[in-house]
Amino acid sequence: MKAHFRLDTHPVAAAANVVQGDCYRITVLDAGLVRLEYSETGEFEDRASQMVVNRAFPPCAFTLKEGGGPDGVIEISTERLHLTYDGGDFTTQGLSVQAKGGFHSRDSVWRFGMGLPNLGGTARTLDDVDGAIPLEGGVMAFDGIAMVDDSSSVLLTDDGWIAPRRPGTLDLYVFAYGHDFRRALEVLYTLTGPTPLLPRYALGNWWSRYHPYSADEYLSLMDRFRDNGIPFSVAVIDMDWHLVDIDPRYGSGWTGYTWNTELFPDPAGFLRELHDRGLATSLNVHPAEGVHAHEAAYPALAKRMAIEPDSGAPVPFDPTDPEFLEAYFEELHHPLEEQGVDFWWLDWQQGGVTRVPGLDPLWLLNHFHFLDSGRAGRRPLTFSRYAGIGSHRYPIGFSGDTCITWESLDFQPYFTATASNAGYGWWSHDIGGHFKGYKDDELATRWVQLGVFSPVNRLHSGLNPFNTKEPWRFGPHAQRVMTEFLRMRHQLLPYLATMNVRAHEGSPIVEPMYYEHPDEPAAYTVPNQFMFGTELLVAPITSPADRETGLGRVKAWLPQGMWVDVFTGTRYRGGRTLYLHRDLDSIPVLARAGAIVPMVPADEIGGGTNPTSRIELRVFAGSDGEFTLVEDHDDQRWARTPITYDDSSGQVTVHEVQGEASTVPDDRTYETVLVGGGGDGGHDVQADVFRILDRAQMGFELKGEAFEVVRNSASAADAVMALQALDVAPNLLGAVAELLLAH
């Protein structure tokens, strides 16, 4: 295999960490991580696997106690776990690991062959999903212990290729970190490799639609987006870029590598035009049907695979053949990349069976496509479905074809956040849903709002002339809000670029609330709420608005401290669970008091994603704060700019750039916007209550009485009690009480 296909691995564990017998090997990799191997032949595996690329952990302190006699019990203890093993076959009675740290002894024990409650991980795909589905496990559990089975994955060889496992072996990894979820994640990344840095363009808005565009139609659409002030940074072309209406003897038309020149008469010129508009480009591929004689690249590929081109015999898709795989890239993909393709969308899952036992073809393609994409020194990228723990090494994840329903939307925040428990941080969903379902302006708008605060914001829709996501295809209110949010995504690019680096260093951009607050029971009761980077708490609205108030609502839990709504400036006292209500113009996105969020000013938004000459610093009052802005041009020339905020003086200080100063534009200016200042967060609460009552679909007399109560009550609590006595509807009472009791 070519040198760029060889992943850097360190698979051999330190000898001091190993306890070995005739048929077992136990490796204490870390105080909370133990590898358990069983081999009938006594042969053990020191090669990397598709999941594990590093076992060269430093020597770990542990105590070993071995009982005498043939049935002697082995006990291994570290500061985080206690292992007990009878030395024979792995059995439920003979092998267990207990997590230390104050957990109930019955709940924190993993026994071989028995499952344990897990906080969940992610799933291979959401194809055809309408609501919730079961998730695979991650490495975190409320009871403090989790197990990952690596027994069936393939191995990576020193020359960059793959090999099957020896039969009759077990290879298990037990994570016993209690509620130290961040350490569990840190160790997972040490074991399986870091999350790569994304190219900056991947952080902006993506346009995707399954539709047979022509080049002129696609470029005209991009120009209309620009003229409407809607920025995009990635243009995805679905499968109709290639020939699909083909002779049935050549297959179904789903697989293809030859441009449809009736739609795209000048492919290189088309891609150049997209680049000129600041758009990176991805093409959709379904490789599984092989390469047939109608393809432009067929003669060259057939010769390389020792097939006579005049025979017309197809070149089978066999990714387990290294000669085919190299030819696949060099004859099919590289010429199209030379025309201007930036990365590939590997659609479909390519089946589940190959000639190599245990090999998932999806994983293999993800692995080699990602490595191949970085061969010319570019920041590598591929776009495909999830193929098990370790897949975070191959971003970005395509979650599949979901149904356009409220139930699908409601599942996605939880699904995205929980994926971090398996180390998988860069999901890209079909924002707005793919197919089936129904048109609903409110649903579409709420989905775009979630997308803006998702790892990747890719608008997409299926093959139906009525199913598309251009904002102007919806009503005026939805169009305005979608446009504002899509613009905000590009305003957030400086913040997102910094979080991209943080993700590479081990903290996914979307994290469940229990990462920071593992011992707060309430943190586990808001599965759809998450932290979006270090500064922002997001509680998306994923159900229809109440008819009477016109407001959507979501149950949220705010950690201790003061929190400031990014859109309204309303300040909320933390340390409690409450309902947050919003009209269609926003969703609850709250910043910690003292947070600093670097943004692109609204009048500077464009399709580009590089560091800009003006930065707007959104500063959220109520506490001192600091933030380090991290930037580069996808070239590793890092600039780090520390920024601090002193709440007592209101002073924001931008400190000297650390690192590569040339990355920051010479004429860079910083503009400060203070949010949430003043005793009431800068808001007239009575005016806000008036607006809620004014829009409510209810009797005028009751509106008047309710407003008089708010105006004349001695305290907010008195007002809430009086409104309750007026028999104000629960949703309306909740919305008014939220404002009255916010802080």
XYZ file of C-alpha atoms in Angstrom:
743
model
C 0.000 0.000 0.000
C 1.087 3.580 -0.640
C 2.725 5.353 2.286
C -0.223 7.688 2.894
C -2.448 4.681 3.675
C -0.376 3.753 6.726
C -1.910 4.951 9.938
C 0.517 5.839 12.711
C -0.015 3.182 15.386
C 1.591 2.143 18.685
C -0.167 -1.122 19.484
C 2.248 -2.868 21.865
C 1.585 -2.377 25.574
C 4.322 -1.804 28.143
C 5.435 -5.136 29.578
C 5.044 -3.765 33.106
C 1.294 -3.392 32.482
C 0.747 -7.056 31.529
C -0.343 -10.065 33.597
C -0.337 -13.240 31.498
C -1.206 -16.922 31.826
C -1.475 -19.863 29.433
C -4.762 -18.736 27.856
C -5.324 -15.261 29.235
C -3.650 -11.896 29.133
C -4.697 -8.926 31.258
C -3.278 -5.510 30.427
C -3.782 -2.646 32.878
C -3.575 0.246 30.431
C -4.721 2.940 32.850
C -6.074 3.068 36.376
C -9.596 2.823 34.914
C -8.949 0.820 31.731
C -8.131 -2.868 31.539
C -7.779 -5.045 28.435
C -8.926 -8.659 28.819
C -7.807 -11.240 26.254
C -8.577 -14.936 26.081
C -7.019 -17.237 23.490
C -7.522 -20.996 23.278
C -4.070 -21.362 21.728
C -2.292 -18.947 24.023
C -1.521 -16.598 21.117
C -2.297 -12.946 21.824
C -2.687 -9.944 19.582
C -0.195 -7.067 19.507
C -1.306 -5.513 16.224
C -3.537 -2.468 16.001
C -7.210 -3.059 15.244
C -9.813 -1.038 13.435
C -10.806 0.346 16.838
C -7.544 0.437 18.813
C -4.395 2.093 17.462
C -2.440 2.765 20.672
C -1.737 0.551 23.687
C 1.605 2.154 24.544
C 0.283 3.684 27.753
C 2.802 4.587 30.455
C 3.346 1.968 33.162
C 0.324 1.942 35.453
C 0.441 1.416 39.209
C -1.554 -1.636 40.303
C -1.384 -4.393 42.869
C -1.498 -8.039 41.912
C -2.590 -10.856 44.202
C -2.409 -14.417 42.899
C -3.903 -17.277 44.878
C -2.124 -20.620 45.090
C -3.182 -23.880 43.452
C -4.804 -24.608 40.054
C -7.947 -22.680 40.996
C -6.100 -19.719 42.453
C -7.918 -16.417 42.073
C -6.168 -13.434 40.512
C -6.970 -10.004 41.917
C -5.794 -6.761 40.341
C -6.470 -3.448 42.005
C -5.881 0.164 40.961
C -7.183 3.402 42.362
C -10.218 3.095 40.075
C -11.027 -0.636 39.729
C -10.800 -4.074 41.286
C -10.581 -7.125 39.004
C -11.248 -10.688 40.107
C -10.514 -13.666 37.826
C -10.383 -17.398 38.512
C -7.786 -18.063 35.806
C -9.959 -20.330 33.627
C -12.387 -19.743 30.791
C -13.982 -16.324 30.860
C -17.272 -16.896 32.695
C -19.870 -14.840 34.490
C -18.889 -16.363 37.817
C -15.138 -16.261 37.225
C -14.385 -12.822 35.788
C -15.559 -9.469 37.103
C -14.401 -5.865 37.352
C -15.746 -3.437 39.930
C -15.522 0.339 39.659
C -14.398 2.032 42.831
C -15.633 5.362 44.063
C -18.695 5.027 46.258
C -21.066 3.256 43.892
C -23.416 0.545 45.090
C -21.396 -2.664 44.925
C -24.052 -4.540 42.959
C -24.472 -1.814 40.365
C -20.841 -0.977 39.631
C -19.663 -4.503 38.772
C -19.169 -5.776 35.235
C -19.309 -9.544 34.910
C -18.322 -11.378 31.766
C -21.333 -12.212 29.639
C -23.682 -9.827 31.434
C -24.764 -6.443 30.169
C -24.840 -3.270 32.216
C -26.912 -0.102 31.918
C -24.978 2.340 29.763
C -25.411 6.036 29.054
C -25.439 5.088 25.388
C -23.290 5.834 22.395
C -24.577 6.187 18.874
C -25.855 4.104 15.935
C -24.729 3.252 12.450
C -27.529 5.112 10.732
C -30.872 6.854 11.078
C -32.047 5.616 7.678
C -35.833 5.509 7.466
C -36.074 6.366 11.162
C -39.171 8.142 12.423
C -38.435 8.852 16.081
C -36.150 7.114 18.544
C -34.099 3.960 18.004
C -31.880 1.890 20.326
C -28.258 3.041 20.544
C -25.031 1.121 20.726
C -23.080 1.503 23.952
C -20.344 3.998 24.718
C -17.667 4.025 27.408
C -19.685 5.796 30.098
C -22.321 4.550 32.505
C -24.231 6.077 35.388
C -23.071 3.128 37.480
C -19.471 3.871 36.606
C -18.394 0.932 34.442
C -18.714 -0.010 30.764
C -17.240 -2.604 28.402
C -16.333 -2.421 24.710
C -15.863 -5.672 22.781
C -13.145 -5.501 20.106
C -13.036 -9.253 19.483
C -14.483 -9.274 15.972
C -12.843 -6.253 14.354
C -10.092 -6.632 11.777
C -6.447 -5.822 12.413
C -4.135 -3.246 10.849
C -0.807 -4.480 9.568
C 2.490 -2.590 9.489
C 2.280 -2.091 5.726
C -1.070 -0.320 6.029
C -3.291 -3.237 5.057
C -5.752 -5.380 7.046
C -5.810 -8.877 8.481
C -8.497 -11.076 10.083
C -8.451 -12.081 13.728
C -7.301 -15.471 14.911
C -10.362 -17.645 15.630
C -11.296 -18.467 19.204
C -10.109 -15.217 20.785
C -11.717 -12.587 22.993
C -10.495 -8.987 23.195
C -12.399 -6.805 25.673
C -11.808 -3.339 27.123
C -13.414 -2.440 30.445
C -13.705 1.264 31.317
C -14.148 1.885 35.052
C -14.067 5.638 35.534
C -17.094 6.160 37.739
C -18.497 9.597 36.976
C -15.183 10.963 35.735
C -16.608 11.085 32.232
C -13.990 13.443 30.873
C -11.190 11.104 31.908
C -13.011 8.173 30.291
C -13.198 10.143 27.047
C -9.568 11.235 27.280
C -8.472 7.618 27.680
C -10.739 6.470 24.837
C -9.027 8.941 22.508
C -5.600 7.845 23.746
C -6.561 4.253 22.927
C -8.273 4.861 19.591
C -6.657 8.035 18.285
C -7.631 11.720 18.336
C -10.452 13.402 16.448
C -8.914 15.065 13.373
C -9.241 18.764 12.709
C -11.928 19.626 10.171
C -11.214 21.991 7.295
C -12.671 25.378 8.211
C -15.125 25.264 5.308
C -16.887 22.275 6.938
C -17.985 24.515 9.821
C -20.241 26.715 7.684
C -23.620 25.959 6.088
C -23.887 23.082 3.607
C -26.393 22.877 0.762
C -27.492 19.406 -0.329
C -30.513 18.132 -2.192
C -31.293 14.910 -4.037
C -32.348 16.546 -7.292
C -31.074 16.337 -10.906
C -29.597 19.834 -11.027
C -27.956 21.168 -14.140
C -24.786 23.218 -13.740
C -26.613 26.432 -14.617
C -29.465 25.652 -12.236
C -27.086 24.898 -9.366
C -24.980 28.015 -9.901
C -28.090 30.174 -10.221
C -29.333 28.785 -6.913
C -26.032 29.594 -5.213
C -26.238 33.119 -6.596
C -29.770 33.514 -5.334
C -28.669 32.421 -1.869
C -25.918 35.019 -2.005
C -28.302 37.739 -3.198
C -30.660 36.862 -0.331
C -27.835 37.171 2.186
C -27.772 33.422 2.943
C -24.183 32.134 3.193
C -22.973 28.639 2.344
C -19.496 27.149 2.423
C -20.107 23.612 1.086
C -21.959 22.554 -2.061
C -22.968 18.876 -2.136
C -23.974 17.339 -5.474
C -26.080 14.219 -5.050
C -25.884 11.185 -7.309
C -27.268 12.807 -10.473
C -23.870 14.359 -11.185
C -23.039 11.009 -12.828
C -24.873 8.904 -15.388
C -27.860 7.205 -13.756
C -30.101 6.314 -16.727
C -27.977 3.464 -18.069
C -28.433 0.179 -19.896
C -29.624 -2.367 -17.271
C -26.780 -4.712 -18.253
C -24.461 -2.186 -16.579
C -26.319 -2.166 -13.277
C -28.884 0.045 -11.587
C -27.291 3.440 -12.128
C -26.711 4.060 -8.430
C -22.994 3.481 -8.837
C -21.243 5.855 -11.224
C -18.077 7.825 -11.896
C -18.805 9.477 -15.249
C -20.171 13.023 -15.404
C -23.592 13.470 -16.976
C -22.484 16.012 -19.550
C -26.057 16.830 -20.532
C -26.444 18.367 -17.064
C -22.794 19.343 -16.564
C -21.223 20.027 -19.993
C -18.052 21.481 -18.437
C -17.461 19.725 -15.098
C -14.138 21.393 -14.329
C -15.598 24.786 -15.171
C -18.615 24.111 -12.956
C -16.430 23.153 -9.992
C -14.236 26.195 -10.609
C -17.313 28.427 -10.538
C -18.311 26.946 -7.168
C -14.828 27.544 -5.794
C -14.952 31.113 -7.071
C -18.093 31.545 -4.960
C -16.234 30.296 -1.875
C -17.814 26.828 -1.911
C -16.021 23.557 -1.297
C -17.602 20.701 -3.233
C -18.527 17.098 -2.456
C -19.859 14.477 -4.856
C -22.049 11.532 -3.869
C -20.840 7.980 -4.594
C -22.311 4.483 -4.112
C -19.339 2.200 -4.964
C -20.849 -1.231 -4.315
C -21.881 -2.168 -7.891
C -18.341 -1.978 -9.269
C -17.223 -0.366 -12.526
C -18.885 -1.245 -15.817
C -17.953 -0.757 -19.449
C -19.965 2.440 -19.917
C -17.741 4.376 -17.495
C -15.137 6.765 -18.892
C -12.520 5.323 -16.543
C -13.349 1.696 -17.364
C -10.508 0.980 -19.880
C -7.780 2.205 -17.531
C -9.249 0.453 -14.496
C -9.870 -2.794 -16.392
C -6.256 -2.909 -17.571
C -4.994 -2.437 -14.030
C -7.169 -5.324 -12.869
C -6.009 -7.615 -15.733
C -9.382 -7.477 -17.500
C -9.400 -7.077 -21.270
C -11.256 -3.765 -21.868
C -12.786 -5.030 -25.140
C -14.462 -7.820 -23.193
C -16.765 -5.393 -21.437
C -16.538 -7.538 -18.316
C -17.286 -5.506 -15.189
C -14.618 -4.715 -12.617
C -16.110 -6.048 -9.369
C -16.101 -3.889 -6.268
C -13.683 -5.689 -3.964
C -12.204 -3.374 -1.345
C -10.406 -6.341 0.246
C -8.069 -6.460 -2.783
C -5.331 -3.852 -2.248
C -4.651 -3.650 -5.983
C -8.299 -2.848 -6.659
C -8.401 -0.309 -3.846
C -5.379 1.590 -5.132
C -6.784 1.558 -8.658
C -10.183 2.640 -7.304
C -8.632 5.802 -5.915
C -6.135 6.511 -8.672
C -8.357 5.869 -11.695
C -11.807 6.846 -10.393
C -11.365 9.473 -7.696
C -8.095 11.297 -8.231
C -8.948 12.526 -11.760
C -12.207 13.995 -10.442
C -10.339 15.607 -7.545
C -7.982 17.174 -10.097
C -11.070 18.704 -11.694
C -11.982 20.283 -8.348
C -13.801 17.784 -6.100
C -12.811 18.553 -2.496
C -14.163 15.472 -0.708
C -16.501 12.516 -1.202
C -19.883 11.625 0.206
C -19.841 7.846 0.644
C -23.538 7.123 0.520
C -25.151 3.806 1.347
C -23.356 1.276 3.579
C -21.898 -1.053 0.909
C -23.458 -4.147 2.474
C -22.010 -5.973 5.470
C -20.033 -8.886 4.034
C -16.557 -9.091 2.509
C -14.022 -11.841 1.796
C -12.198 -10.965 5.028
C -14.016 -12.339 8.106
C -15.120 -9.566 10.423
C -14.418 -6.795 7.926
C -17.116 -4.149 7.548
C -16.739 -2.643 4.055
C -18.144 0.642 5.335
C -15.345 0.937 7.888
C -12.697 0.018 5.309
C -13.887 2.673 2.852
C -14.104 5.288 5.601
C -10.551 4.443 6.683
C -8.926 4.555 3.259
C -10.991 7.420 1.834
C -10.039 9.576 4.799
C -6.344 8.725 4.561
C -6.341 9.192 0.789
C -7.984 12.605 1.059
C -4.976 13.903 2.999
C -2.328 12.588 0.630
C -1.459 15.993 -0.853
C -1.029 17.692 2.507
C -4.613 18.891 2.701
C -6.626 18.627 5.883
C -8.336 15.258 5.240
C -12.090 14.782 5.192
C -14.639 12.177 4.222
C -18.399 12.043 4.692
C -19.974 8.695 5.521
C -21.946 6.631 8.004
C -20.706 5.460 11.404
C -18.893 2.105 11.561
C -18.270 1.528 15.254
C -16.099 2.958 18.022
C -12.973 4.452 16.502
C -14.962 5.993 13.632
C -14.319 9.466 15.027
C -10.963 9.228 13.217
C -12.859 9.574 9.909
C -15.113 12.629 10.100
C -17.700 13.635 9.082
C -20.587 11.306 9.960
C -23.638 11.130 7.691
C -26.547 9.979 9.831
C -28.807 8.860 6.983
C -32.248 9.421 5.526
C -34.637 10.392 8.310
C -38.363 11.029 8.028
C -39.635 14.607 8.088
C -41.564 14.492 11.348
C -41.504 16.086 14.783
C -40.584 12.697 16.200
C -37.398 12.600 14.109
C -36.452 16.113 15.145
C -37.074 15.320 18.792
C -34.603 12.414 18.735
C -31.688 14.210 17.065
C -30.413 16.410 19.939
C -30.172 13.400 22.250
C -28.662 11.250 19.510
C -26.008 13.880 18.763
C -25.026 14.531 22.368
C -24.932 10.875 23.385
C -22.633 10.035 20.454
C -19.894 11.839 22.374
C -20.004 8.947 24.865
C -18.486 6.853 22.060
C -16.059 9.619 21.127
C -18.040 10.475 17.978
C -18.389 14.239 17.790
C -18.979 15.273 14.167
C -22.436 14.076 13.128
C -24.073 15.687 10.121
C -27.836 15.193 9.983
C -30.238 15.825 7.125
C -31.403 19.142 8.572
C -35.105 19.344 7.883
C -35.308 15.589 7.294
C -34.887 13.615 4.102
C -38.219 12.216 2.962
C -41.790 11.096 3.748
C -43.434 13.111 6.518
C -45.084 16.432 5.753
C -44.505 20.116 5.125
C -44.684 22.156 8.314
C -43.151 25.628 8.475
C -42.716 25.467 12.218
C -41.042 22.045 12.091
C -38.676 23.130 9.323
C -37.721 26.286 11.207
C -37.085 24.485 14.483
C -34.906 21.988 12.603
C -32.783 24.740 11.068
C -32.411 26.307 14.514
C -31.121 22.996 15.843
C -28.838 22.650 12.816
C -27.130 25.946 13.514
C -26.191 24.628 16.953
C -25.214 21.167 15.671
C -21.712 19.961 14.819
C -22.428 20.296 11.083
C -25.317 22.227 9.535
C -26.255 20.521 6.260
C -29.644 21.311 4.747
C -30.878 18.345 2.735
C -33.998 16.844 1.200
C -35.051 13.875 -0.889
C -36.142 13.442 -4.476
C -39.494 15.213 -4.562
C -40.243 18.555 -6.252
C -42.191 19.710 -3.178
C -39.505 18.694 -0.688
C -36.749 21.287 -0.515
C -35.179 23.550 2.077
C -34.711 26.947 0.423
C -36.078 29.426 3.007
C -38.211 31.181 0.391
C -40.144 27.933 -0.145
C -41.744 28.516 3.269
C -43.999 31.239 4.663
C -42.649 34.774 5.286
C -42.138 34.307 9.030
C -40.321 30.978 8.628
C -38.264 32.379 5.751
C -37.087 35.342 7.822
C -36.150 33.226 10.834
C -34.367 30.553 8.786
C -32.378 33.250 7.003
C -31.383 34.882 10.282
C -30.237 31.572 11.744
C -28.293 30.508 8.661
C -26.532 33.859 8.803
C -25.819 33.309 12.484
C -24.052 30.029 11.711
C -21.493 31.952 9.688
C -21.280 34.626 12.339
C -20.261 31.863 14.758
C -17.339 30.685 12.609
C -14.586 32.122 14.858
C -16.158 30.363 17.836
C -16.671 27.150 15.846
C -13.077 27.177 14.602
C -11.870 27.380 18.194
C -14.163 24.512 19.202
C -12.829 22.514 16.241
C -9.384 22.684 17.853
C -10.871 21.818 21.239
C -12.533 18.746 19.679
C -9.171 17.672 18.288
C -7.753 18.019 21.791
C -10.409 15.715 23.232
C -13.684 17.550 23.937
C -16.478 17.100 21.350
C -18.313 20.253 20.322
C -21.637 18.832 21.598
C -21.614 17.298 25.080
C -24.365 16.031 27.401
C -24.968 18.108 30.525
C -23.619 15.373 32.806
C -20.051 15.771 31.556
C -19.587 18.930 33.604
C -22.094 17.960 36.301
C -21.834 14.177 36.748
C -23.132 14.156 40.329
C -26.167 16.359 39.658
C -29.203 14.074 39.184
C -30.958 16.795 37.179
C -28.214 16.709 34.545
C -29.513 13.292 33.455
C -33.150 14.435 33.155
C -32.701 16.741 30.126
C -31.534 14.372 27.369
C -32.146 16.903 24.588
C -30.139 19.673 26.251
C -26.414 20.016 25.614
C -23.377 22.245 25.806
C -22.321 23.618 22.439
C -18.651 24.214 23.008
C -17.436 25.780 26.220
C -19.719 28.789 26.393
C -23.219 27.958 25.158
C -26.021 25.847 26.633
C -28.629 24.802 24.065
C -32.126 23.523 24.866
C -33.738 23.103 21.410
C -37.481 23.178 20.957
C -38.536 19.942 19.265
C -42.322 19.903 19.625
C -45.086 22.088 18.180
C -46.039 25.379 19.783
C -48.990 25.690 22.134
C -51.965 26.939 20.155
C -53.107 29.496 22.731
C -49.756 31.184 23.399
C -48.046 30.518 20.073
C -44.964 29.536 22.082
C -42.887 26.394 21.961
C -41.463 25.180 25.235
C -38.750 22.907 26.521
C -37.823 21.631 29.946
C -34.332 22.829 30.824
C -31.921 22.447 33.694
C -29.599 25.354 34.416
C -26.466 24.630 36.455
C -25.582 26.907 39.346
C -24.672 30.471 38.423
C -26.184 33.087 36.157
C -27.121 32.346 32.547
C -27.925 34.891 29.832
C -30.152 34.222 26.829
C -28.132 34.865 23.654
C -31.122 36.211 21.740
C -33.106 38.163 24.335
C -30.496 39.078 26.957
C -32.785 37.763 29.700
C -30.802 36.635 32.741
C -31.692 33.377 34.485
C -30.682 32.193 37.905
C -29.263 28.687 37.698
C -29.418 25.726 40.022
C -32.952 24.712 38.996
C -35.125 22.987 36.424
C -37.697 25.075 34.579
C -39.655 25.372 31.368
C -38.371 27.851 28.796
C -40.842 29.279 26.298
C -40.003 30.829 22.919
C -41.849 32.035 19.870
C -40.636 30.937 16.458
C -37.938 33.618 16.361
C -35.551 31.781 18.677
C -34.735 28.736 20.780
C -33.177 28.788 24.249
C -29.424 29.296 23.807
C -27.892 30.537 27.050
C -24.367 31.685 27.776
C -22.655 31.456 31.127
C -22.307 34.842 32.808
C -18.833 36.002 31.868
C -18.825 34.068 28.592
C -17.072 35.599 25.592
C -18.236 34.426 22.170
C -16.201 35.698 19.179
C -18.332 36.230 16.081
C -18.222 37.725 12.616
C -20.191 41.018 12.559
C -23.507 40.698 10.756
C -22.465 43.081 7.994
C -19.302 41.043 7.260
C -20.929 37.663 6.623
C -19.981 35.931 3.405
C -19.323 32.461 2.119
C -15.698 32.501 3.220
C -14.532 30.877 6.436
C -10.998 32.230 6.901
C -10.088 34.604 9.772
C -11.672 38.006 9.174
C -10.495 41.564 9.732
C -13.334 42.340 12.162
C -14.360 40.299 15.166
C -17.403 41.005 17.302
C -16.993 39.921 20.900
C -20.344 39.020 22.451
C -19.715 39.372 26.176
C -22.328 38.145 28.653
C -22.450 40.230 31.803
C -22.585 39.016 35.377
C -19.132 37.544 36.006
C -15.516 37.827 34.930
C -14.605 35.736 31.916
C -11.890 34.660 29.541
C -11.638 33.031 26.133
C -8.762 32.141 23.816
C -9.600 32.571 20.137
C -7.758 29.974 18.035
C -7.319 30.437 14.278
C -5.423 29.127 11.283
C -5.905 28.845 7.502
C -6.066 25.014 7.480
C -2.274 25.192 7.471
C -1.384 24.604 11.143
C -0.047 28.153 11.501
C -1.874 28.662 14.755
C -2.691 32.021 16.264
C -4.066 32.100 19.797
C -5.527 35.355 21.047
C -6.377 35.499 24.784
C -9.361 37.720 25.622
C -10.462 38.651 29.157
C -13.474 40.441 30.617
C -13.633 42.268 33.951
C -17.271 42.487 34.995
C -16.859 45.186 37.647
C -15.386 47.675 35.173
C -16.988 46.297 32.022
C -13.490 46.209 30.493
C -12.664 43.765 27.691
C -8.971 43.219 26.966
C -7.640 41.568 23.810
C -4.134 40.383 24.628
C -1.167 39.937 22.327
C -1.418 37.141 19.788
C 0.460 33.997 20.736
C 1.908 31.798 18.031
C 1.733 32.700 14.339
C 0.725 36.366 14.306
C 0.589 36.435 10.492
C -2.563 34.289 10.620
C -4.463 37.252 12.084
C -5.219 39.993 9.527
C -3.011 43.052 10.078
C -6.024 45.357 10.165
C -8.016 43.225 12.637
C -10.375 45.214 14.861
C -12.477 43.983 17.789
C -15.926 45.295 18.643
C -17.570 44.517 21.968
C -21.297 43.876 22.417
C -22.356 43.535 26.060
C -25.374 41.250 26.556
C -27.487 40.903 29.705
C -26.288 43.930 31.642
C -28.427 45.734 34.234
C -30.595 44.453 37.059
C -33.276 43.003 34.760
C -30.900 41.997 32.031
C -31.703 45.246 30.219
C -35.320 44.235 29.742
C -38.679 45.686 30.642
C -40.350 42.593 32.094
C -43.807 44.124 31.967
C -43.370 44.883 28.283
C -42.277 41.313 27.647
C -45.333 39.998 29.519
C -47.562 42.338 27.520
C -46.221 40.875 24.269
C -46.967 37.331 25.432
C -50.509 38.256 26.452
C -51.077 40.299 23.319
C -50.372 37.383 21.005
C -52.263 34.811 23.100
C -55.447 33.394 21.562
C -57.706 33.986 24.559
C -60.409 36.262 25.942
C -59.686 40.005 26.118
C -61.088 40.399 29.619
C -58.813 37.737 31.034
C -55.852 39.300 29.249
C -56.581 42.617 30.888
C -57.000 41.102 34.352
C -53.788 39.121 33.975
C -51.794 42.169 32.960
C -53.144 44.217 35.848
C -52.018 41.471 38.219
C -48.506 41.654 36.793
C -48.429 45.449 37.020
C -49.765 45.749 40.544
C -48.463 42.763 42.493
C -45.955 43.498 45.231
C -43.588 40.760 44.049
C -43.083 38.341 41.189
C -44.143 35.468 43.412
C -47.362 37.282 44.338
C -48.082 37.857 40.650
C -47.650 34.179 39.833
C -49.972 33.157 42.653
C -52.592 35.674 41.543
C -52.401 34.515 37.931
C -52.910 30.980 39.117
C -56.011 32.090 40.971
C -57.318 33.643 37.748
C -57.222 30.156 36.204
C -54.834 31.291 33.489
C -54.077 28.343 31.216
C -51.003 26.349 32.337
C -48.857 27.096 29.276
C -49.587 30.803 29.459
C -48.971 30.835 33.198
C -45.666 29.056 32.628
C -44.515 31.541 29.995
C -45.339 34.565 32.158
C -43.868 32.968 35.283
C -40.639 32.268 33.410
C -40.149 35.991 32.830
C -41.265 37.066 36.291
C -39.061 34.542 38.086
C -36.106 34.360 35.676
C -33.640 35.680 38.212
